[in-house]
Amino acid sequence: MVKLLHTADLHLDSPFSGLPPEEALRRRRLQRQIPMALAERCRAEGCGLWLAAGDVFDGGRLAPETVEALQAAWEHCAVPVLVAPGNHDPYTSASPWARVKWPGNVHVFSGPWEAVELEALGCRIWGAAFQGREARGLLGAAAAGSGLWEIGVLHGEVAASGAYNPMTEGDIAASGLNYLALGHVHRPLLPRRAGKTWYGWPGITLGRGFDETGSHGVLLVELAGSDCRSRLLPLPGPQYRVVSVAAGGNPLAAAEAALPADWGEDYVRLVFTGEAEGVDCEAVAAALAGRCRSLTVIDQTTPRRDLWADAGDGSLRGLALQRLQAAHAAGEAAAELAARYLIAALEGRDGPWS
């Protein structure tokens, strides 16, 4: 059996350009805590190795504190760490991968497909590196008949074409690997199988904007025989959240109910929907100040409308609404909802307006 920690897309030293400078600096400092938290999880879970599938850094310029944090974490984890640089942190002669002295347990793949044998673990780790912002054809094949666990680590995507090391499920199946640890996809995708090869993405470790909402983490993977057991280990830290709230009669009360008390460090986008005579977004944001780290309030409501306004106007729409109105007056509970679905369908909407 082999037990490993599969990480990717830490994007350390991201600029967080959408935030004020002081808040961006705070987020980068939070990012620097992630490597040591991962080292602790690696030790606590009894992992035999740590695979980092690219984009460890967001770019080639790193703060000294970031380098020091990563060096300390990889030394602390005390297991082999194998890194496959990605499109944000390609291996070049000027990159931190080449310039920094990393701990002795760290191997950074620097070029085409190659293997590192870990005799004590009974496995061989295959990998390759981006050497620029684009790469293609990095995935190779494992040597057959070795009797070892054949494991790969790469940055890339399953796609027919593209600039970020595209590969197909057929390519993955032909690799002959037992497991392929991938990076680049920022949403976690638990391992699935192509041929005999299991492959997956842990996703980004810390959301950086409203396109990366919810909790994030890393994959804990156990290989035994032909089986692969895995689970996503969530990491603590602030999240980006988008919440839709029906404005109703009291938008502030609806907003208060939608914001749990434990979102104090999160970045929240609150979107009012439904029918209302407008929402005072500034007043709502002021009333909820302190409930989360950052709150943006958006009004996407529509003006109130008379459901039965067109009933009996002589059109087919009017005739249908007239019949539904009569049923509603007679106590038929579903008639109002049916009328809303009818109007939505006639107006080409996805669902009934509320």
Short mmCIF file of C-alpha atoms in Angstrom, two decimals:
data_model
loop_
_atom_site.label_atom_id
_atom_site.label_comp_id
_atom_site.label_asym_id
_atom_site.label_seq_id
_atom_site.Cartn_x
_atom_site.Cartn_y
_atom_site.Cartn_z
CA MET A 1 0.00 0.00 0.00
CA VAL A 2 1.09 3.58 -0.73
CA LYS A 3 -0.37 6.57 1.09
CA LEU A 4 0.31 10.02 -0.31
CA LEU A 5 -0.65 13.67 -0.05
CA HIS A 6 -1.64 15.16 -3.41
CA THR A 7 -1.58 18.97 -3.57
CA ALA A 8 -1.71 21.49 -6.39
CA ASP A 9 -2.32 25.13 -7.19
CA LEU A 10 -1.23 26.81 -3.97
CA HIS A 11 -0.56 29.96 -6.05
CA LEU A 12 1.61 31.39 -3.28
CA ASP A 13 2.15 35.16 -3.47
CA SER A 14 -0.97 35.76 -5.55
CA PRO A 15 -1.41 39.53 -5.99
CA PHE A 16 -5.09 39.60 -4.87
CA SER A 17 -5.32 42.69 -7.04
CA GLY A 18 -9.06 43.03 -6.49
CA LEU A 19 -8.51 43.80 -2.79
CA PRO A 20 -7.16 46.92 -1.07
CA PRO A 21 -3.36 46.70 -0.58
CA GLU A 22 -3.56 46.00 3.17
CA GLU A 23 -6.12 43.23 2.66
CA ALA A 24 -4.11 41.73 -0.21
CA LEU A 25 -1.04 41.59 2.02
CA ARG A 26 -3.08 39.87 4.72
CA ARG A 27 -4.24 37.23 2.22
CA ARG A 28 -0.69 36.55 1.05
CA ARG A 29 0.37 36.07 4.67
CA LEU A 30 -2.49 33.60 5.13
CA GLN A 31 -1.29 31.72 2.04
CA ARG A 32 2.16 31.36 3.59
CA GLN A 33 0.63 29.40 6.46
CA ILE A 34 -0.73 26.76 4.11
CA PRO A 35 2.51 24.80 3.46
CA MET A 36 3.13 24.17 7.16
CA ALA A 37 -0.52 23.21 7.65
CA LEU A 38 -0.07 20.70 4.83
CA ALA A 39 3.13 19.38 6.37
CA GLU A 40 1.28 18.80 9.63
CA ARG A 41 -1.52 16.96 7.80
CA CYS A 42 1.05 14.87 5.94
CA ARG A 43 2.60 13.77 9.22
CA ALA A 44 -0.71 13.30 11.03
CA GLU A 45 -2.14 11.12 8.25
CA GLY A 46 1.01 9.00 8.02
CA CYS A 47 1.68 9.79 4.36
CA GLY A 48 4.77 8.30 2.76
CA LEU A 49 5.21 11.07 0.18
CA TRP A 50 3.90 14.45 -0.95
CA LEU A 51 3.18 15.19 -4.61
CA ALA A 52 2.87 18.85 -5.64
CA ALA A 53 1.30 19.07 -9.10
CA GLY A 54 2.32 22.56 -10.18
CA ASP A 55 1.49 26.22 -9.67
CA VAL A 56 2.98 26.14 -6.20
CA PHE A 57 3.79 29.81 -6.90
CA ASP A 58 1.59 32.29 -8.71
CA GLY A 59 4.60 33.74 -10.55
CA GLY A 60 8.37 33.88 -10.68
CA ARG A 61 8.83 36.68 -8.12
CA LEU A 62 8.55 35.47 -4.54
CA ALA A 63 8.85 37.23 -1.21
CA PRO A 64 11.68 35.82 0.92
CA GLU A 65 9.11 34.97 3.60
CA THR A 66 7.26 32.76 1.11
CA VAL A 67 10.40 30.86 0.17
CA GLU A 68 11.30 30.39 3.83
CA ALA A 69 7.80 29.17 4.70
CA LEU A 70 7.89 26.56 1.94
CA GLN A 71 11.42 25.41 2.82
CA ALA A 72 10.45 24.99 6.47
CA ALA A 73 7.28 23.08 5.63
CA TRP A 74 8.93 20.63 3.26
CA GLU A 75 11.74 19.98 5.71
CA HIS A 76 9.21 19.49 8.53
CA CYS A 77 7.09 16.96 6.66
CA ALA A 78 10.13 14.63 6.55
CA VAL A 79 8.94 12.56 3.55
CA PRO A 80 9.93 12.71 -0.13
CA VAL A 81 8.35 15.72 -1.86
CA LEU A 82 8.12 15.62 -5.65
CA VAL A 83 7.16 18.75 -7.59
CA ALA A 84 6.03 19.12 -11.20
CA PRO A 85 6.16 22.85 -12.08
CA GLY A 86 3.17 24.27 -13.94
CA ASN A 87 2.30 27.18 -16.18
CA HIS A 88 2.45 29.78 -13.38
CA ASP A 89 5.73 28.49 -11.94
CA PRO A 90 7.60 26.94 -14.89
CA TYR A 91 11.09 25.60 -14.44
CA THR A 92 13.62 28.01 -15.95
CA SER A 93 17.17 28.96 -15.05
CA ALA A 94 15.83 32.14 -13.43
CA SER A 95 12.94 30.52 -11.52
CA PRO A 96 12.92 29.89 -7.77
CA TRP A 97 13.02 26.17 -8.58
CA ALA A 98 16.55 26.63 -9.95
CA ARG A 99 17.81 29.47 -7.75
CA VAL A 100 16.68 28.37 -4.28
CA LYS A 101 18.33 25.61 -2.25
CA TRP A 102 15.43 23.30 -1.36
CA PRO A 103 15.61 20.66 1.41
CA GLY A 104 17.22 17.36 0.54
CA ASN A 105 13.91 15.47 0.57
CA VAL A 106 12.58 17.63 -2.31
CA HIS A 107 12.90 16.70 -5.98
CA VAL A 108 11.75 19.23 -8.58
CA PHE A 109 11.20 17.85 -12.08
CA SER A 110 12.96 20.20 -14.47
CA GLY A 111 12.38 18.89 -17.98
CA PRO A 112 10.81 16.02 -19.97
CA TRP A 113 9.25 12.88 -18.52
CA GLU A 114 11.59 11.13 -16.08
CA ALA A 115 11.40 8.90 -13.03
CA VAL A 116 12.67 8.98 -9.45
CA GLU A 117 12.75 5.62 -7.69
CA LEU A 118 11.84 5.53 -3.99
CA GLU A 119 13.06 2.07 -3.03
CA ALA A 120 11.94 2.29 0.59
CA LEU A 121 8.36 2.94 -0.52
CA GLY A 122 8.40 0.42 -3.37
CA CYS A 123 7.39 3.06 -5.89
CA ARG A 124 8.67 5.06 -8.79
CA ILE A 125 7.52 8.65 -9.31
CA TRP A 126 7.31 9.98 -12.86
CA GLY A 127 6.99 13.65 -13.74
CA ALA A 128 7.84 16.50 -16.08
CA ALA A 129 7.90 20.28 -15.91
CA PHE A 130 6.47 23.20 -17.78
CA GLN A 131 9.45 25.19 -19.02
CA GLY A 132 7.37 28.17 -20.08
CA ARG A 133 3.79 29.43 -19.93
CA GLU A 134 2.66 26.67 -22.30
CA ALA A 135 3.39 22.96 -22.59
CA ARG A 136 2.18 20.00 -24.60
CA GLY A 137 2.88 16.29 -24.58
CA LEU A 138 4.45 16.05 -21.12
CA LEU A 139 2.74 12.80 -20.17
CA GLY A 140 4.83 9.74 -20.98
CA ALA A 141 4.61 6.09 -20.01
CA ALA A 142 5.89 4.07 -17.10
CA ALA A 143 8.31 1.23 -17.73
CA ALA A 144 6.49 -2.07 -17.63
CA GLY A 145 7.24 -5.00 -15.34
CA SER A 146 9.12 -3.19 -12.61
CA GLY A 147 7.01 -4.59 -9.78
CA LEU A 148 6.88 -1.08 -8.28
CA TRP A 149 4.03 1.32 -7.79
CA GLU A 150 4.16 3.57 -10.84
CA ILE A 151 2.93 7.05 -9.90
CA GLY A 152 2.96 10.24 -11.93
CA VAL A 153 2.73 13.93 -11.05
CA LEU A 154 1.95 16.57 -13.70
CA HIS A 155 0.29 19.89 -14.31
CA GLY A 156 -2.29 19.64 -17.07
CA GLU A 157 -5.86 19.12 -18.20
CA VAL A 158 -7.96 16.52 -19.95
CA ALA A 159 -8.74 18.22 -23.25
CA ALA A 160 -8.45 17.62 -26.97
CA SER A 161 -6.13 20.60 -27.40
CA GLY A 162 -4.86 23.69 -25.61
CA ALA A 163 -1.79 25.34 -24.17
CA TYR A 164 -1.76 23.69 -20.74
CA ASN A 165 -0.47 20.18 -21.36
CA PRO A 166 -3.69 18.71 -22.77
CA MET A 167 -4.15 14.96 -22.57
CA THR A 168 -6.94 12.49 -23.24
CA GLU A 169 -8.26 9.68 -21.10
CA GLY A 170 -6.69 7.38 -23.69
CA ASP A 171 -3.32 8.98 -23.04
CA ILE A 172 -3.76 8.47 -19.31
CA ALA A 173 -4.78 4.82 -19.75
CA ALA A 174 -1.76 4.23 -22.01
CA SER A 175 0.64 5.67 -19.41
CA GLY A 176 0.60 2.44 -17.42
CA LEU A 177 0.61 4.39 -14.16
CA ASN A 178 -1.21 3.28 -11.04
CA TYR A 179 -2.00 6.89 -10.13
CA LEU A 180 -1.55 10.25 -11.85
CA ALA A 181 -1.56 13.31 -9.57
CA LEU A 182 -2.69 16.31 -11.61
CA GLY A 183 -2.89 20.05 -11.12
CA HIS A 184 -4.30 23.04 -13.04
CA VAL A 185 -8.05 22.42 -12.52
CA HIS A 186 -9.10 24.60 -9.60
CA ARG A 187 -12.21 22.62 -8.63
CA PRO A 188 -11.51 19.34 -6.82
CA LEU A 189 -12.18 16.26 -8.92
CA LEU A 190 -11.85 13.06 -6.93
CA PRO A 191 -9.89 10.30 -8.60
CA ARG A 192 -11.53 8.38 -11.40
CA ARG A 193 -10.16 5.66 -13.66
CA ALA A 194 -8.87 5.49 -17.23
CA GLY A 195 -7.79 1.93 -17.98
CA LYS A 196 -5.93 0.83 -14.87
CA THR A 197 -4.78 4.39 -14.07
CA TRP A 198 -6.46 6.46 -11.39
CA TYR A 199 -6.20 10.24 -11.80
CA GLY A 200 -7.61 13.34 -10.11
CA TRP A 201 -7.18 16.98 -9.15
CA PRO A 202 -7.29 18.37 -5.57
CA GLY A 203 -8.16 21.88 -6.80
CA ILE A 204 -6.82 25.17 -5.48
CA THR A 205 -5.93 25.29 -1.78
CA LEU A 206 -7.35 28.76 -1.02
CA GLY A 207 -9.98 30.65 -3.01
CA ARG A 208 -8.78 33.96 -4.48
CA GLY A 209 -12.02 35.41 -5.83
CA PHE A 210 -15.72 34.85 -6.42
CA ASP A 211 -14.90 32.44 -9.23
CA GLU A 212 -13.33 30.14 -6.59
CA THR A 213 -16.07 29.93 -3.99
CA GLY A 214 -16.51 27.46 -1.15
CA SER A 215 -14.03 25.37 0.78
CA HIS A 216 -10.86 23.99 -0.78
CA GLY A 217 -8.26 21.45 0.20
CA VAL A 218 -5.96 18.61 -0.83
CA LEU A 219 -6.32 14.92 -1.63
CA LEU A 220 -5.32 12.09 0.68
CA VAL A 221 -4.79 9.05 -1.55
CA GLU A 222 -4.27 5.39 -0.61
CA LEU A 223 -3.32 2.86 -3.27
CA ALA A 224 -3.82 -0.82 -2.50
CA GLY A 225 -3.84 -3.49 -5.19
CA SER A 226 -5.89 -2.10 -8.05
CA ASP A 227 -7.96 0.06 -5.71
CA CYS A 228 -7.66 3.75 -4.95
CA ARG A 229 -9.21 5.26 -1.84
CA SER A 230 -9.23 9.03 -1.59
CA ARG A 231 -10.80 11.88 0.31
CA LEU A 232 -10.62 15.62 0.14
CA LEU A 233 -9.03 17.17 3.23
CA PRO A 234 -10.54 20.66 3.63
CA LEU A 235 -8.19 23.41 4.72
CA PRO A 236 -9.15 26.14 7.18
CA GLY A 237 -9.20 29.71 6.01
CA PRO A 238 -11.51 32.40 4.67
CA GLN A 239 -13.82 31.53 1.82
CA TYR A 240 -15.49 33.41 -1.00
CA ARG A 241 -19.25 32.90 -0.97
CA VAL A 242 -22.10 33.98 -3.25
CA VAL A 243 -25.54 33.92 -1.62
CA SER A 244 -28.87 34.56 -3.38
CA VAL A 245 -31.65 35.88 -1.16
CA ALA A 246 -35.30 36.46 -2.06
CA ALA A 247 -35.94 40.08 -1.08
CA GLY A 248 -39.51 39.44 0.08
CA GLY A 249 -41.14 41.94 2.38
CA ASN A 250 -38.09 42.69 4.52
CA PRO A 251 -34.78 42.49 2.62
CA LEU A 252 -32.66 43.19 5.72
CA ALA A 253 -34.28 40.40 7.72
CA ALA A 254 -33.81 38.01 4.79
CA ALA A 255 -30.14 39.01 4.54
CA GLU A 256 -29.54 38.57 8.27
CA ALA A 257 -31.01 35.08 8.12
CA ALA A 258 -28.73 34.18 5.19
CA LEU A 259 -25.45 35.10 6.91
CA PRO A 260 -24.40 32.54 9.55
CA ALA A 261 -22.38 33.75 12.51
CA ASP A 262 -19.31 31.71 11.50
CA TRP A 263 -18.74 33.62 8.25
CA GLY A 264 -16.89 36.42 10.03
CA GLU A 265 -13.66 35.96 8.04
CA ASP A 266 -15.30 35.26 4.69
CA TYR A 267 -15.80 37.39 1.58
CA VAL A 268 -19.50 37.42 0.72
CA ARG A 269 -21.46 38.59 -2.30
CA LEU A 270 -25.13 38.91 -1.34
CA VAL A 271 -27.50 38.99 -4.33
CA PHE A 272 -31.14 39.98 -3.83
CA THR A 273 -33.58 38.32 -6.22
CA GLY A 274 -37.33 38.06 -6.66
CA GLU A 275 -39.92 40.80 -6.69
CA ALA A 276 -39.36 43.98 -4.71
CA GLU A 277 -39.64 47.73 -5.04
CA GLY A 278 -35.87 48.01 -5.06
CA VAL A 279 -33.35 47.27 -2.31
CA ASP A 280 -31.23 49.88 -0.56
CA CYS A 281 -27.93 48.00 -0.93
CA GLU A 282 -25.86 50.57 0.97
CA ALA A 283 -28.22 50.47 3.94
CA VAL A 284 -28.17 46.65 4.03
CA ALA A 285 -24.37 46.58 3.85
CA ALA A 286 -24.11 49.15 6.64
CA ALA A 287 -26.54 47.24 8.87
CA LEU A 288 -24.59 44.00 8.37
CA ALA A 289 -21.11 45.51 8.79
CA GLY A 290 -18.90 43.14 10.77
CA ARG A 291 -20.89 40.01 9.93
CA CYS A 292 -18.18 38.98 7.44
CA ARG A 293 -14.77 40.17 6.32
CA SER A 294 -16.13 41.83 3.20
CA LEU A 295 -19.72 42.18 2.05
CA THR A 296 -20.91 43.23 -1.41
CA VAL A 297 -24.67 43.68 -1.82
CA ILE A 298 -26.22 43.49 -5.29
CA ASP A 299 -29.84 44.21 -6.27
CA GLN A 300 -31.10 41.89 -9.00
CA THR A 301 -34.76 42.17 -8.06
CA THR A 302 -37.53 42.94 -10.54
CA PRO A 303 -40.48 45.33 -9.95
CA ARG A 304 -43.58 43.77 -8.49
CA ARG A 305 -46.12 42.70 -11.10
CA ASP A 306 -49.79 41.77 -11.03
CA LEU A 307 -49.95 38.04 -11.74
CA TRP A 308 -53.45 38.31 -13.19
CA ALA A 309 -52.99 41.58 -15.09
CA ASP A 310 -53.47 39.96 -18.52
CA ALA A 311 -56.31 37.62 -17.52
CA GLY A 312 -59.25 37.88 -19.94
CA ASP A 313 -57.53 40.24 -22.42
CA GLY A 314 -58.70 38.17 -25.38
CA SER A 315 -55.39 36.42 -26.11
CA LEU A 316 -54.63 32.75 -25.56
CA ARG A 317 -52.37 33.86 -22.68
CA GLY A 318 -55.22 35.88 -21.24
CA LEU A 319 -57.66 33.00 -21.57
CA ALA A 320 -55.31 30.58 -19.81
CA LEU A 321 -54.68 33.09 -17.02
CA GLN A 322 -58.41 33.73 -16.67
CA ARG A 323 -59.06 30.03 -16.09
CA LEU A 324 -56.19 29.76 -13.63
CA GLN A 325 -57.42 32.88 -11.82
CA ALA A 326 -60.86 31.31 -11.44
CA ALA A 327 -59.30 28.13 -10.09
CA HIS A 328 -57.22 30.20 -7.66
CA ALA A 329 -60.34 32.03 -6.46
CA ALA A 330 -62.01 28.66 -5.95
CA GLY A 331 -59.21 27.60 -3.59
CA GLU A 332 -57.04 25.56 -5.95
CA ALA A 333 -53.62 25.89 -4.25
CA ALA A 334 -51.54 25.03 -7.31
CA ALA A 335 -53.24 27.54 -9.63
CA GLU A 336 -50.98 30.48 -8.69
CA LEU A 337 -47.79 28.48 -9.23
CA ALA A 338 -49.16 27.15 -12.52
CA ALA A 339 -49.79 30.73 -13.65
CA ARG A 340 -46.21 31.70 -12.82
CA TYR A 341 -44.85 28.74 -14.79
CA LEU A 342 -47.12 29.63 -17.68
CA ILE A 343 -45.85 33.23 -17.82
CA ALA A 344 -42.23 32.06 -17.46
CA ALA A 345 -42.64 29.64 -20.38
CA LEU A 346 -44.27 32.28 -22.58
CA GLU A 347 -41.49 34.76 -21.80
CA GLY A 348 -38.72 32.25 -22.39
CA ARG A 349 -37.50 32.26 -18.76
CA ASP A 350 -35.78 29.34 -17.05
CA GLY A 351 -38.30 29.26 -14.22
CA PRO A 352 -41.22 31.14 -12.68
CA TRP A 353 -40.70 34.67 -11.43
CA SER A 354 -41.38 34.93 -7.71
#
